[in-house]
Amino acid sequence: MPAVGYYHRMFAPICYEHGNLQCPWFHGPFNITQLDNEMSLDIHKVPEFVATVKDILGKYAAVFPIQGILLRFSAASDTYMSNAFGRVTCHFEFYMLVREDSVNTPSAGLAAFQTILQSLIKSYSGRSHWGKSGNVYHSTEIVSSNLDPDARKIFLDKMHKYDPNGIFMNDFGRRLQGTGKKINVDPDVKHCALLDNCFCSSYSDCANGQICSNIQGYPNHPACMNSESIVHQLLDPNPNWRTLQS
């Protein structure tokens, strides 16, 4: 059964560093690290997108820990850079647990997560939360295509008006105005697709032992998956296997 209620009541827990009500991030060697993903889409597209998520998970298993899949809703906004600008919005959020060695070891179910997020961007005009999801979802191409063009133009006009000499300009600002493509990536990153710093285009973008391929039915959504996953898909014309990827 889904949990339904007002956000401020459901997500305002009381927790402590010690005792029975410890916060998830205060467990010593048992701490968890996660990549928080959130995309926003037009509320009228939600039923179709939910069907897409079910289809993806029917072909490649994934687990949504801690809070499952969180759907929040907001009225249309007139704030230029708001994810809800100009449309009543559903915010689709989930946590992806990352391994202790996050730069070398893939998260379980990574291909499903990547396919879901790419579907949001490529098929449903999704807008990424500015402080969440991987860097690839804040690239020049995606920011340019998914922001409302009128809102983006007005915001850029304000940037130039109040900072005409670019004193406060940074790499994100350059991507926003289309004058640069640089993305700041952790120098320890070795496989750019593991934490969504890129869409994989070669095996080396994924973890050792993985391949860059796609889930059946999503040819334009490259994802990192284990080679045995491909075998399952090729052998079963109507895959419904549920093997959790390690």
PDB file of C-alpha atoms in Angstrom:
ATOM      1  CA  MET A   1       0.000   0.000   0.000  1.00  0.00           C
ATOM      2  CA  PRO A   2       1.379   3.461  -0.837  1.00  0.00           C
ATOM      3  CA  ALA A   3       1.900   5.964   1.953  1.00  0.00           C
ATOM      4  CA  VAL A   4      -0.086   9.137   1.255  1.00  0.00           C
ATOM      5  CA  GLY A   5      -0.055  12.422   3.134  1.00  0.00           C
ATOM      6  CA  TYR A   6       1.311  15.940   3.466  1.00  0.00           C
ATOM      7  CA  TYR A   7       5.040  16.091   2.855  1.00  0.00           C
ATOM      8  CA  HIS A   8       5.912  18.060   6.009  1.00  0.00           C
ATOM      9  CA  ARG A   9       4.190  15.442   8.176  1.00  0.00           C
ATOM     10  CA  MET A  10       5.624  12.387   6.438  1.00  0.00           C
ATOM     11  CA  PHE A  11       9.228  13.562   6.084  1.00  0.00           C
ATOM     12  CA  ALA A  12      10.038  15.417   9.288  1.00  0.00           C
ATOM     13  CA  PRO A  13      11.475  12.572  11.433  1.00  0.00           C
ATOM     14  CA  ILE A  14      13.122  13.045  14.787  1.00  0.00           C
ATOM     15  CA  CYS A  15      16.398  11.140  15.072  1.00  0.00           C
ATOM     16  CA  TYR A  16      19.581  11.196  17.120  1.00  0.00           C
ATOM     17  CA  GLU A  17      23.241  10.210  16.903  1.00  0.00           C
ATOM     18  CA  HIS A  18      22.763   7.379  19.396  1.00  0.00           C
ATOM     19  CA  GLY A  19      20.035   5.189  20.854  1.00  0.00           C
ATOM     20  CA  ASN A  20      16.976   3.562  19.364  1.00  0.00           C
ATOM     21  CA  LEU A  21      16.169   6.528  17.142  1.00  0.00           C
ATOM     22  CA  GLN A  22      19.491   6.824  15.348  1.00  0.00           C
ATOM     23  CA  CYS A  23      19.522   8.689  12.067  1.00  0.00           C
ATOM     24  CA  PRO A  24      20.444   6.593   9.006  1.00  0.00           C
ATOM     25  CA  TRP A  25      23.697   8.534   8.606  1.00  0.00           C
ATOM     26  CA  PHE A  26      24.915   7.840  12.185  1.00  0.00           C
ATOM     27  CA  HIS A  27      25.702   4.131  12.155  1.00  0.00           C
ATOM     28  CA  GLY A  28      29.497   4.102  12.193  1.00  0.00           C
ATOM     29  CA  PRO A  29      30.792   1.431   9.805  1.00  0.00           C
ATOM     30  CA  PHE A  30      27.214   0.692   8.751  1.00  0.00           C
ATOM     31  CA  ASN A  31      26.610   4.134   7.270  1.00  0.00           C
ATOM     32  CA  ILE A  32      24.873   4.275   3.922  1.00  0.00           C
ATOM     33  CA  THR A  33      25.750   6.433   0.931  1.00  0.00           C
ATOM     34  CA  GLN A  34      23.205   7.198  -1.727  1.00  0.00           C
ATOM     35  CA  LEU A  35      22.707   9.131  -4.927  1.00  0.00           C
ATOM     36  CA  ASP A  36      19.449  11.051  -4.699  1.00  0.00           C
ATOM     37  CA  ASN A  37      17.645  11.217  -8.037  1.00  0.00           C
ATOM     38  CA  GLU A  38      14.718  13.512  -8.728  1.00  0.00           C
ATOM     39  CA  MET A  39      13.034  14.465 -11.974  1.00  0.00           C
ATOM     40  CA  SER A  40       9.887  16.475 -12.542  1.00  0.00           C
ATOM     41  CA  LEU A  41       7.304  15.927 -15.255  1.00  0.00           C
ATOM     42  CA  ASP A  42       3.947  17.296 -16.334  1.00  0.00           C
ATOM     43  CA  ILE A  43       1.263  15.747 -14.144  1.00  0.00           C
ATOM     44  CA  HIS A  44      -0.765  14.710 -17.202  1.00  0.00           C
ATOM     45  CA  LYS A  45       2.091  12.412 -18.289  1.00  0.00           C
ATOM     46  CA  VAL A  46       2.287  10.524 -14.982  1.00  0.00           C
ATOM     47  CA  PRO A  47       0.043   7.530 -15.885  1.00  0.00           C
ATOM     48  CA  GLU A  48       2.011   6.848 -19.064  1.00  0.00           C
ATOM     49  CA  PHE A  49       5.321   7.219 -17.246  1.00  0.00           C
ATOM     50  CA  VAL A  50       4.239   4.861 -14.438  1.00  0.00           C
ATOM     51  CA  ALA A  51       3.494   2.253 -17.118  1.00  0.00           C
ATOM     52  CA  THR A  52       7.003   2.804 -18.508  1.00  0.00           C
ATOM     53  CA  VAL A  53       8.560   2.263 -15.070  1.00  0.00           C
ATOM     54  CA  LYS A  54       6.618  -0.982 -14.621  1.00  0.00           C
ATOM     55  CA  ASP A  55       7.751  -2.154 -18.043  1.00  0.00           C
ATOM     56  CA  ILE A  56      11.400  -1.416 -17.272  1.00  0.00           C
ATOM     57  CA  LEU A  57      11.270  -3.154 -13.887  1.00  0.00           C
ATOM     58  CA  GLY A  58       9.572  -6.140 -15.498  1.00  0.00           C
ATOM     59  CA  LYS A  59      12.670  -6.569 -17.658  1.00  0.00           C
ATOM     60  CA  TYR A  60      15.443  -5.588 -15.264  1.00  0.00           C
ATOM     61  CA  ALA A  61      15.088  -5.760 -11.492  1.00  0.00           C
ATOM     62  CA  ALA A  62      15.931  -2.940  -9.116  1.00  0.00           C
ATOM     63  CA  VAL A  63      15.351  -2.118  -5.467  1.00  0.00           C
ATOM     64  CA  PHE A  64      14.236   1.280  -4.160  1.00  0.00           C
ATOM     65  CA  PRO A  65      15.491   1.443  -0.546  1.00  0.00           C
ATOM     66  CA  ILE A  66      14.620   3.723   2.368  1.00  0.00           C
ATOM     67  CA  GLN A  67      11.621   5.551   0.910  1.00  0.00           C
ATOM     68  CA  GLY A  68      10.713   3.516  -2.193  1.00  0.00           C
ATOM     69  CA  ILE A  69       9.590   5.745  -5.037  1.00  0.00           C
ATOM     70  CA  LEU A  70       8.469   9.134  -3.780  1.00  0.00           C
ATOM     71  CA  LEU A  71       5.973  11.183  -5.775  1.00  0.00           C
ATOM     72  CA  ARG A  72       5.407  14.801  -4.763  1.00  0.00           C
ATOM     73  CA  PHE A  73       3.082  17.240  -6.468  1.00  0.00           C
ATOM     74  CA  SER A  74       3.221  20.993  -6.861  1.00  0.00           C
ATOM     75  CA  ALA A  75       1.220  23.692  -8.582  1.00  0.00           C
ATOM     76  CA  ALA A  76       2.545  25.429 -11.674  1.00  0.00           C
ATOM     77  CA  SER A  77       5.185  28.034 -10.820  1.00  0.00           C
ATOM     78  CA  ASP A  78       6.124  31.346 -12.431  1.00  0.00           C
ATOM     79  CA  THR A  79       9.687  31.136 -11.107  1.00  0.00           C
ATOM     80  CA  TYR A  80      11.865  30.914 -14.215  1.00  0.00           C
ATOM     81  CA  MET A  81      14.218  28.149 -13.056  1.00  0.00           C
ATOM     82  CA  SER A  82      11.629  26.165 -11.121  1.00  0.00           C
ATOM     83  CA  ASN A  83      11.146  22.571 -12.242  1.00  0.00           C
ATOM     84  CA  ALA A  84       7.432  23.304 -12.052  1.00  0.00           C
ATOM     85  CA  PHE A  85       7.571  26.387 -14.264  1.00  0.00           C
ATOM     86  CA  GLY A  86       4.456  26.646 -16.381  1.00  0.00           C
ATOM     87  CA  ARG A  87       2.995  23.252 -15.544  1.00  0.00           C
ATOM     88  CA  VAL A  88       1.334  21.385 -12.685  1.00  0.00           C
ATOM     89  CA  THR A  89       4.097  18.997 -11.754  1.00  0.00           C
ATOM     90  CA  CYS A  90       4.844  15.567 -10.348  1.00  0.00           C
ATOM     91  CA  HIS A  91       8.299  15.221  -8.785  1.00  0.00           C
ATOM     92  CA  PHE A  92       9.576  11.638  -9.145  1.00  0.00           C
ATOM     93  CA  GLU A  93      12.317  10.766  -6.626  1.00  0.00           C
ATOM     94  CA  PHE A  94      14.237   7.703  -5.503  1.00  0.00           C
ATOM     95  CA  TYR A  95      17.505   6.861  -3.778  1.00  0.00           C
ATOM     96  CA  MET A  96      20.164   4.708  -5.406  1.00  0.00           C
ATOM     97  CA  LEU A  97      22.475   3.131  -2.843  1.00  0.00           C
ATOM     98  CA  VAL A  98      26.116   3.296  -3.899  1.00  0.00           C
ATOM     99  CA  ARG A  99      28.850   0.847  -2.997  1.00  0.00           C
ATOM    100  CA  GLU A 100      31.673   1.566  -0.579  1.00  0.00           C
ATOM    101  CA  ASP A 101      33.969   1.711  -3.615  1.00  0.00           C
ATOM    102  CA  SER A 102      31.554   3.806  -5.650  1.00  0.00           C
ATOM    103  CA  VAL A 103      34.012   4.668  -8.427  1.00  0.00           C
ATOM    104  CA  ASN A 104      34.640   1.018  -9.328  1.00  0.00           C
ATOM    105  CA  THR A 105      31.661  -1.039  -8.175  1.00  0.00           C
ATOM    106  CA  PRO A 106      28.187  -0.547  -9.691  1.00  0.00           C
ATOM    107  CA  SER A 107      24.989  -0.185  -7.699  1.00  0.00           C
ATOM    108  CA  ALA A 108      22.561  -3.088  -7.842  1.00  0.00           C
ATOM    109  CA  GLY A 109      19.979  -2.593 -10.585  1.00  0.00           C
ATOM    110  CA  LEU A 110      21.955   0.235 -12.190  1.00  0.00           C
ATOM    111  CA  ALA A 111      20.631  -0.401 -15.710  1.00  0.00           C
ATOM    112  CA  ALA A 112      17.030  -0.067 -14.535  1.00  0.00           C
ATOM    113  CA  PHE A 113      17.765   3.191 -12.735  1.00  0.00           C
ATOM    114  CA  GLN A 114      19.573   4.636 -15.755  1.00  0.00           C
ATOM    115  CA  THR A 115      16.814   3.605 -18.156  1.00  0.00           C
ATOM    116  CA  ILE A 116      14.107   5.119 -15.947  1.00  0.00           C
ATOM    117  CA  LEU A 117      15.947   8.443 -15.672  1.00  0.00           C
ATOM    118  CA  GLN A 118      16.729   8.579 -19.385  1.00  0.00           C
ATOM    119  CA  SER A 119      13.076   7.848 -20.158  1.00  0.00           C
ATOM    120  CA  LEU A 120      12.078  10.820 -18.042  1.00  0.00           C
ATOM    121  CA  ILE A 121      14.481  13.101 -19.892  1.00  0.00           C
ATOM    122  CA  LYS A 122      14.108  11.774 -23.418  1.00  0.00           C
ATOM    123  CA  SER A 123      10.432  10.780 -23.563  1.00  0.00           C
ATOM    124  CA  TYR A 124       8.650  12.855 -20.926  1.00  0.00           C
ATOM    125  CA  SER A 125      10.432  16.246 -20.979  1.00  0.00           C
ATOM    126  CA  GLY A 126      11.654  15.652 -17.443  1.00  0.00           C
ATOM    127  CA  ARG A 127      13.520  18.377 -15.597  1.00  0.00           C
ATOM    128  CA  SER A 128      16.178  17.328 -13.110  1.00  0.00           C
ATOM    129  CA  HIS A 129      16.262  18.769  -9.605  1.00  0.00           C
ATOM    130  CA  TRP A 130      19.167  21.237  -9.650  1.00  0.00           C
ATOM    131  CA  GLY A 131      20.854  19.629  -6.634  1.00  0.00           C
ATOM    132  CA  LYS A 132      20.174  15.964  -7.368  1.00  0.00           C
ATOM    133  CA  SER A 133      20.802  13.234  -9.961  1.00  0.00           C
ATOM    134  CA  GLY A 134      24.057  12.752 -11.841  1.00  0.00           C
ATOM    135  CA  ASN A 135      25.963  15.464 -13.683  1.00  0.00           C
ATOM    136  CA  VAL A 136      24.922  14.200 -17.113  1.00  0.00           C
ATOM    137  CA  TYR A 137      21.385  15.426 -16.403  1.00  0.00           C
ATOM    138  CA  HIS A 138      22.757  18.960 -16.024  1.00  0.00           C
ATOM    139  CA  SER A 139      24.692  18.943 -19.297  1.00  0.00           C
ATOM    140  CA  THR A 140      24.411  21.696 -21.879  1.00  0.00           C
ATOM    141  CA  GLU A 141      22.245  19.601 -24.206  1.00  0.00           C
ATOM    142  CA  ILE A 142      19.755  18.453 -21.570  1.00  0.00           C
ATOM    143  CA  VAL A 143      19.463  21.813 -19.819  1.00  0.00           C
ATOM    144  CA  SER A 144      18.892  23.517 -23.176  1.00  0.00           C
ATOM    145  CA  SER A 145      16.249  21.059 -24.375  1.00  0.00           C
ATOM    146  CA  ASN A 146      14.194  20.569 -21.213  1.00  0.00           C
ATOM    147  CA  LEU A 147      13.973  24.065 -19.742  1.00  0.00           C
ATOM    148  CA  ASP A 148      11.101  26.204 -20.933  1.00  0.00           C
ATOM    149  CA  PRO A 149      12.757  28.297 -23.693  1.00  0.00           C
ATOM    150  CA  ASP A 150      11.023  31.549 -22.734  1.00  0.00           C
ATOM    151  CA  ALA A 151      11.864  31.125 -19.037  1.00  0.00           C
ATOM    152  CA  ARG A 152      15.477  30.289 -19.887  1.00  0.00           C
ATOM    153  CA  LYS A 153      15.810  33.389 -22.083  1.00  0.00           C
ATOM    154  CA  ILE A 154      14.370  35.685 -19.401  1.00  0.00           C
ATOM    155  CA  PHE A 155      16.638  34.177 -16.734  1.00  0.00           C
ATOM    156  CA  LEU A 156      19.698  34.620 -18.951  1.00  0.00           C
ATOM    157  CA  ASP A 157      18.691  38.244 -19.590  1.00  0.00           C
ATOM    158  CA  LYS A 158      18.613  38.783 -15.817  1.00  0.00           C
ATOM    159  CA  MET A 159      22.028  37.135 -15.453  1.00  0.00           C
ATOM    160  CA  HIS A 160      23.513  39.517 -18.017  1.00  0.00           C
ATOM    161  CA  LYS A 161      21.740  42.527 -16.495  1.00  0.00           C
ATOM    162  CA  TYR A 162      22.922  41.987 -12.916  1.00  0.00           C
ATOM    163  CA  ASP A 163      26.310  40.435 -13.720  1.00  0.00           C
ATOM    164  CA  PRO A 164      27.303  42.007 -17.062  1.00  0.00           C
ATOM    165  CA  ASN A 165      30.995  41.235 -16.586  1.00  0.00           C
ATOM    166  CA  GLY A 166      30.485  37.609 -15.575  1.00  0.00           C
ATOM    167  CA  ILE A 167      32.065  38.064 -12.145  1.00  0.00           C
ATOM    168  CA  PHE A 168      29.916  35.282 -10.680  1.00  0.00           C
ATOM    169  CA  MET A 169      29.890  33.090 -13.778  1.00  0.00           C
ATOM    170  CA  ASN A 170      30.706  29.397 -13.293  1.00  0.00           C
ATOM    171  CA  ASP A 171      30.653  26.238 -15.393  1.00  0.00           C
ATOM    172  CA  PHE A 172      26.953  25.673 -14.792  1.00  0.00           C
ATOM    173  CA  GLY A 173      26.185  29.219 -15.905  1.00  0.00           C
ATOM    174  CA  ARG A 174      28.199  28.663 -19.070  1.00  0.00           C
ATOM    175  CA  ARG A 175      26.290  25.448 -19.767  1.00  0.00           C
ATOM    176  CA  LEU A 176      23.039  27.280 -19.147  1.00  0.00           C
ATOM    177  CA  GLN A 177      23.832  30.038 -21.626  1.00  0.00           C
ATOM    178  CA  GLY A 178      25.344  27.598 -24.139  1.00  0.00           C
ATOM    179  CA  THR A 179      28.896  28.966 -24.088  1.00  0.00           C
ATOM    180  CA  GLY A 180      30.540  25.962 -22.426  1.00  0.00           C
ATOM    181  CA  LYS A 181      30.111  22.248 -21.822  1.00  0.00           C
ATOM    182  CA  LYS A 182      32.508  21.573 -18.953  1.00  0.00           C
ATOM    183  CA  ILE A 183      31.102  19.428 -16.122  1.00  0.00           C
ATOM    184  CA  ASN A 184      32.945  19.267 -12.813  1.00  0.00           C
ATOM    185  CA  VAL A 185      33.584  15.606 -12.010  1.00  0.00           C
ATOM    186  CA  ASP A 186      35.283  14.045  -8.985  1.00  0.00           C
ATOM    187  CA  PRO A 187      38.889  13.360 -10.082  1.00  0.00           C
ATOM    188  CA  ASP A 188      38.659   9.861  -8.573  1.00  0.00           C
ATOM    189  CA  VAL A 189      35.988   8.858 -11.097  1.00  0.00           C
ATOM    190  CA  LYS A 190      37.252   6.179 -13.487  1.00  0.00           C
ATOM    191  CA  HIS A 191      34.019   4.956 -15.104  1.00  0.00           C
ATOM    192  CA  CYS A 192      31.911   7.990 -15.916  1.00  0.00           C
ATOM    193  CA  ALA A 193      28.548   6.199 -16.194  1.00  0.00           C
ATOM    194  CA  LEU A 194      28.551   4.524 -12.755  1.00  0.00           C
ATOM    195  CA  LEU A 195      27.427   7.702 -10.998  1.00  0.00           C
ATOM    196  CA  ASP A 196      25.721   9.221 -14.053  1.00  0.00           C
ATOM    197  CA  ASN A 197      28.470  11.619 -15.025  1.00  0.00           C
ATOM    198  CA  CYS A 198      27.845  10.455 -18.608  1.00  0.00           C
ATOM    199  CA  PHE A 199      25.641   8.149 -20.653  1.00  0.00           C
ATOM    200  CA  CYS A 200      27.783   5.133 -21.397  1.00  0.00           C
ATOM    201  CA  SER A 201      29.049   4.768 -24.958  1.00  0.00           C
ATOM    202  CA  SER A 202      31.714   2.113 -24.378  1.00  0.00           C
ATOM    203  CA  TYR A 203      32.378  -0.709 -21.928  1.00  0.00           C
ATOM    204  CA  SER A 204      35.035   1.368 -20.169  1.00  0.00           C
ATOM    205  CA  ASP A 205      32.373   3.876 -19.103  1.00  0.00           C
ATOM    206  CA  CYS A 206      30.880   1.100 -16.961  1.00  0.00           C
ATOM    207  CA  ALA A 207      32.442  -1.052 -14.239  1.00  0.00           C
ATOM    208  CA  ASN A 208      34.924  -3.786 -15.081  1.00  0.00           C
ATOM    209  CA  GLY A 209      32.918  -6.843 -16.141  1.00  0.00           C
ATOM    210  CA  GLN A 210      29.949  -4.771 -17.283  1.00  0.00           C
ATOM    211  CA  ILE A 211      28.911  -3.844 -20.794  1.00  0.00           C
ATOM    212  CA  CYS A 212      27.203  -0.784 -22.193  1.00  0.00           C
ATOM    213  CA  SER A 213      23.958  -1.963 -23.740  1.00  0.00           C
ATOM    214  CA  ASN A 214      20.229  -1.328 -23.366  1.00  0.00           C
ATOM    215  CA  ILE A 215      17.110  -2.935 -21.963  1.00  0.00           C
ATOM    216  CA  GLN A 216      14.803  -4.417 -24.601  1.00  0.00           C
ATOM    217  CA  GLY A 217      12.449  -1.793 -25.984  1.00  0.00           C
ATOM    218  CA  TYR A 218      14.716   1.130 -25.031  1.00  0.00           C
ATOM    219  CA  PRO A 219      17.335   1.269 -27.808  1.00  0.00           C
ATOM    220  CA  ASN A 220      18.230   4.916 -27.219  1.00  0.00           C
ATOM    221  CA  HIS A 221      18.812   4.508 -23.490  1.00  0.00           C
ATOM    222  CA  PRO A 222      22.373   3.173 -23.039  1.00  0.00           C
ATOM    223  CA  ALA A 223      22.913   1.600 -19.635  1.00  0.00           C
ATOM    224  CA  CYS A 224      25.555  -0.312 -17.706  1.00  0.00           C
ATOM    225  CA  MET A 225      24.598  -3.935 -17.131  1.00  0.00           C
ATOM    226  CA  ASN A 226      26.174  -7.285 -16.419  1.00  0.00           C
ATOM    227  CA  SER A 227      26.717  -9.463 -19.457  1.00  0.00           C
ATOM    228  CA  GLU A 228      24.452 -12.234 -18.113  1.00  0.00           C
ATOM    229  CA  SER A 229      21.588  -9.764 -18.173  1.00  0.00           C
ATOM    230  CA  ILE A 230      21.855  -9.593 -21.948  1.00  0.00           C
ATOM    231  CA  VAL A 231      21.688 -13.377 -22.156  1.00  0.00           C
ATOM    232  CA  HIS A 232      18.453 -13.379 -20.152  1.00  0.00           C
ATOM    233  CA  GLN A 233      16.900 -10.815 -22.468  1.00  0.00           C
ATOM    234  CA  LEU A 234      17.935 -12.618 -25.642  1.00  0.00           C
ATOM    235  CA  LEU A 235      16.672 -16.009 -24.459  1.00  0.00           C
ATOM    236  CA  ASP A 236      13.338 -14.749 -23.198  1.00  0.00           C
ATOM    237  CA  PRO A 237      11.260 -12.845 -25.796  1.00  0.00           C
ATOM    238  CA  ASN A 238       8.953 -11.650 -23.031  1.00  0.00           C
ATOM    239  CA  PRO A 239      11.330 -11.245 -20.090  1.00  0.00           C
ATOM    240  CA  ASN A 240       9.947 -11.148 -16.592  1.00  0.00           C
ATOM    241  CA  TRP A 241      12.980 -12.356 -14.684  1.00  0.00           C
ATOM    242  CA  ARG A 242      13.750 -10.949 -11.285  1.00  0.00           C
ATOM    243  CA  THR A 243      17.399 -11.682 -10.622  1.00  0.00           C
ATOM    244  CA  LEU A 244      18.878  -8.841  -8.591  1.00  0.00           C
ATOM    245  CA  GLN A 245      22.065  -7.673 -10.266  1.00  0.00           C
ATOM    246  CA  SER A 246      25.101  -7.863  -8.040  1.00  0.00           C
TER     247      SER A 246
END
